[in-house]
Coordinates of C-alpha atoms in Angstrom, one line a residue:
M1449 CA 0.0 0.0 0.0
H1450 CA 2.8 2.4 0.9
R1451 CA 4.4 1.8 -2.5
F1452 CA 1.4 3.0 -4.4
Q1453 CA 1.1 6.0 -2.1
T1454 CA 4.7 7.1 -2.7
L1455 CA 4.7 6.5 -6.4
P1456 CA 2.9 9.8 -7.4
S1457 CA 5.5 11.6 -5.2
V1458 CA 8.3 9.9 -7.0
L1459 CA 6.9 10.7 -10.4
G1460 CA 6.3 14.3 -9.3
L1461 CA 9.9 14.7 -8.3
A1462 CA 11.1 13.1 -11.6
I1463 CA 8.8 15.4 -13.6
A1464 CA 9.9 18.4 -11.6
G1465 CA 13.6 17.5 -12.2
L1466 CA 12.9 17.1 -15.9
I1467 CA 11.2 20.5 -16.1
G1468 CA 14.0 22.1 -14.0
G1469 CA 16.6 20.7 -16.4
M1470 CA 14.7 21.9 -19.4
S1471 CA 14.3 25.3 -17.8
S1472 CA 18.1 25.4 -17.2
V1473 CA 18.7 24.6 -20.8
F1474 CA 16.3 27.3 -22.0
A1475 CA 17.9 29.8 -19.6
Q1476 CA 21.4 29.1 -21.0
Q1477 CA 20.0 29.5 -24.6
A1478 CA 18.4 32.8 -23.6
I1479 CA 21.7 34.7 -23.2
P1480 CA 21.4 37.7 -25.6
L1481 CA 23.9 38.8 -28.1
C1482 CA 26.2 41.6 -26.9
Q1483 CA 25.3 45.1 -28.1
P1484 CA 28.1 46.8 -30.0
P1485 CA 29.9 49.8 -28.5
T1486 CA 28.6 53.3 -29.2
S1487 CA 30.6 55.7 -31.4
G1488 CA 33.9 56.4 -29.7
E1489 CA 33.3 54.0 -26.8
Y1490 CA 35.8 51.4 -25.6
L1491 CA 34.0 48.2 -24.6
L1492 CA 35.4 45.5 -22.2
L1493 CA 34.2 42.0 -22.8
V1494 CA 35.4 39.6 -20.1
V1495 CA 35.3 35.9 -21.0
S1496 CA 33.1 34.3 -18.3
P1497 CA 31.5 31.1 -19.4
T1498 CA 30.3 29.9 -16.0
A1499 CA 27.9 31.3 -13.4
D1500 CA 30.8 31.2 -10.9
N1501 CA 33.0 33.2 -13.2
Q1502 CA 30.2 35.8 -13.6
K1503 CA 29.5 36.0 -9.8
Q1504 CA 33.2 36.3 -9.0
L1505 CA 33.7 39.0 -11.5
R1506 CA 30.7 41.1 -10.3
S1507 CA 31.9 40.8 -6.7
A1508 CA 35.3 42.2 -7.7
L1509 CA 33.9 45.2 -9.6
P1510 CA 32.5 48.4 -8.1
P1511 CA 28.8 48.9 -8.4
E1512 CA 29.1 51.9 -10.7
L1513 CA 30.4 49.6 -13.5
K1514 CA 27.4 48.1 -15.1
T1515 CA 27.8 44.5 -16.2
I1516 CA 25.7 42.4 -18.6
T1517 CA 26.1 38.8 -19.5
C1518 CA 25.9 38.3 -23.2
K1519 CA 27.2 36.3 -26.2
Y1520 CA 30.1 37.5 -28.3
L1521 CA 31.5 35.3 -31.1
N1522 CA 30.1 32.2 -29.6
E1523 CA 31.6 33.0 -26.2
T1524 CA 29.7 33.9 -23.0
V1525 CA 31.2 37.2 -21.8
T1526 CA 30.5 39.9 -19.3
R1527 CA 30.0 43.2 -21.1
I1528 CA 31.4 46.3 -19.3
G1529 CA 30.9 49.5 -21.2
G1530 CA 31.1 53.3 -20.8
F1531 CA 34.9 53.8 -21.2
K1532 CA 35.8 56.9 -23.2
K1533 CA 39.6 56.4 -23.1
I1534 CA 41.6 53.3 -24.0
D1535 CA 43.7 53.7 -20.9
D1536 CA 40.7 53.3 -18.7
A1537 CA 39.6 50.1 -20.5
N1538 CA 43.2 48.9 -20.4
R1539 CA 43.5 49.5 -16.7
W1540 CA 40.3 47.5 -15.9
A1541 CA 41.4 44.7 -18.3
R1542 CA 44.6 44.4 -16.3
Y1543 CA 42.6 44.5 -13.0
V1544 CA 40.3 41.7 -14.2
S1545 CA 43.2 39.6 -15.3
N1546 CA 45.2 40.1 -12.1
I1547 CA 42.4 39.9 -9.5
V1548 CA 39.9 37.6 -11.0
G1549 CA 42.1 35.7 -13.4
L1550 CA 39.8 36.1 -16.5
S1551 CA 40.8 37.2 -19.9
A1552 CA 39.3 40.3 -21.5
I1553 CA 38.6 41.6 -25.0
I1554 CA 38.7 45.3 -25.7
T1555 CA 36.8 46.4 -28.7
T1556 CA 35.8 49.8 -30.0
R1557 CA 33.9 51.6 -32.8
P1558 CA 35.3 54.4 -34.9
T1559 CA 33.8 57.8 -34.3
T1560 CA 33.2 58.3 -38.0
A1561 CA 32.5 54.8 -39.3
D1562 CA 32.6 54.5 -43.0
V1563 CA 32.2 50.8 -43.3
Q1564 CA 28.8 49.0 -43.4
P1565 CA 28.4 45.2 -42.7
Q1566 CA 27.1 43.0 -45.5
L1567 CA 25.3 39.7 -45.4
Q1568 CA 28.0 37.6 -46.9
Q1569 CA 31.7 37.6 -45.8
Q1570 CA 34.4 36.5 -48.1
P1571 CA 38.2 36.4 -47.5
P1572 CA 40.5 38.7 -49.3
Q1573 CA 41.9 37.4 -52.6
Q1574 CA 44.6 34.8 -52.1
T1575 CA 46.8 33.4 -54.9
V1576 CA 48.3 30.5 -52.9
N1577 CA 46.9 28.0 -50.5
Y1578 CA 47.2 28.7 -46.8
N1579 CA 48.1 26.5 -43.9
P1580 CA 46.0 27.2 -40.8
Q1581 CA 47.8 27.3 -37.5
A1582 CA 47.0 28.7 -34.0
L1583 CA 48.9 31.8 -32.8
G1584 CA 50.8 31.6 -29.5
E1585 CA 50.4 33.5 -26.3
G1586 CA 50.0 37.2 -26.5
Y1587 CA 47.7 39.8 -28.0
A1588 CA 46.1 39.9 -31.5
V1589 CA 44.6 43.2 -32.9
L1590 CA 41.9 42.2 -35.4
V1591 CA 40.1 44.4 -37.9
D1592 CA 36.6 43.6 -39.2
Y1593 CA 36.9 44.3 -42.9
Y1594 CA 33.1 43.8 -43.7
N1595 CA 33.7 42.0 -47.0
R1596 CA 35.8 44.8 -48.4
P1597 CA 39.2 43.4 -49.4
E1598 CA 40.3 46.9 -50.5
L1599 CA 40.6 47.8 -46.8
V1600 CA 43.8 45.7 -46.7
N1601 CA 45.8 48.5 -48.2
S1602 CA 44.3 51.1 -45.8
V1603 CA 45.0 48.9 -42.7
Q1604 CA 48.6 48.4 -43.9
Q1605 CA 49.1 52.1 -44.2
A1606 CA 47.6 52.6 -40.7
V1607 CA 49.9 50.1 -39.0
G1608 CA 52.9 50.7 -41.2
G1609 CA 53.4 47.1 -42.3
N1610 CA 51.9 43.9 -43.7
V1611 CA 48.6 42.5 -42.3
G1612 CA 47.6 38.9 -42.0
F1613 CA 44.3 37.0 -42.4
V1614 CA 42.9 35.0 -39.5
S1615 CA 39.9 33.3 -38.1
Y1616 CA 38.5 34.1 -34.7
G1617 CA 35.2 32.8 -33.3
Q1618 CA 34.6 31.2 -36.7
R1619 CA 34.7 34.6 -38.4
P1620 CA 37.4 36.0 -40.8
Y1621 CA 39.4 39.1 -39.7
L1622 CA 42.4 41.0 -40.8
L1623 CA 45.3 40.7 -38.4
A1624 CA 46.8 44.1 -37.8
V1625 CA 49.4 43.0 -35.3
Y1626 CA 50.3 39.9 -33.2
T1627 CA 52.5 40.7 -30.2
T1628 CA 53.3 39.8 -26.6
N1629 CA 53.8 43.5 -25.8
Q1630 CA 50.6 44.8 -24.3
S1631 CA 51.4 48.5 -24.9
E1632 CA 52.1 47.8 -28.6
A1633 CA 48.7 46.1 -29.0
Y1634 CA 46.8 48.9 -27.3
N1635 CA 48.7 51.6 -29.3
T1636 CA 47.8 49.8 -32.5
L1637 CA 44.2 49.5 -31.5
Q1638 CA 44.0 53.3 -30.8
K1639 CA 45.8 54.0 -34.1
L1640 CA 43.2 51.9 -36.0
N1641 CA 40.3 53.5 -34.1
N1642 CA 41.6 57.0 -35.0
G1643 CA 41.8 55.8 -38.6
G1644 CA 38.1 54.8 -38.7
F1645 CA 38.5 51.0 -38.5
V1646 CA 36.4 48.6 -36.4
A1647 CA 39.1 46.8 -34.4
S1648 CA 39.5 44.7 -31.2
I1649 CA 42.1 43.2 -29.0
V1650 CA 41.7 39.4 -28.3
D1651 CA 43.7 36.6 -26.7
S1652 CA 45.9 35.5 -29.5
R1653 CA 45.8 31.8 -28.4
K1654 CA 42.2 31.7 -29.7
V1655 CA 43.2 33.0 -33.1
I1656 CA 43.8 30.8 -36.1
L1657 CA 46.3 32.2 -38.6
L1658 CA 45.3 31.5 -42.2
R1659 CA 47.8 33.8 -44.0
S1660 CA 50.7 35.7 -42.5
T1661 CA 50.6 38.3 -45.3
V1662 CA 47.6 39.3 -47.3
R1663 CA 48.2 40.7 -50.8
L1664 CA 45.5 41.9 -53.2

């Protein structure tokens, strides 16, 4: 008799667990895409894939810094915006790395953007086959070229040297510079921003080099 009395309770717990698991899945899928920075803003995106990462990060930041969990290039990140100077974003990126131990991406938007995204993305013209390989430890400054291969020459002029072609987050980018020198990376980012390019600094270990030099 007791078995039949407890069976509904067992089924109820099983169903509740199933619904709870489904709710958890839906909650994970409901993470919104990150909003891009406003014109002239420097945006800090801290890679924080777990709830513990996000909680630890929020507890280490002052309340005046507004944080939002969102998706950026298939990564779950914590978005921290409102920086008007690259030095401020750089300082907080170092703080997050040293105190919380999480890597951060700095991205920006030119004040006078003259590029428009298109639906299809194609790599710059290549005359030889490439051999994909991962970059090592350091910083990679990437430029979103928005399906406009002619930007290669402009980026080369802006950085004063050759640019590469890479894949990051399953998307193609121009590689403006790859370096272990943090100051060099941030100076290059600022130079590109001043030149009207949409650029970002990322962990170079997550970048796949497709071509070391792009030639049109």
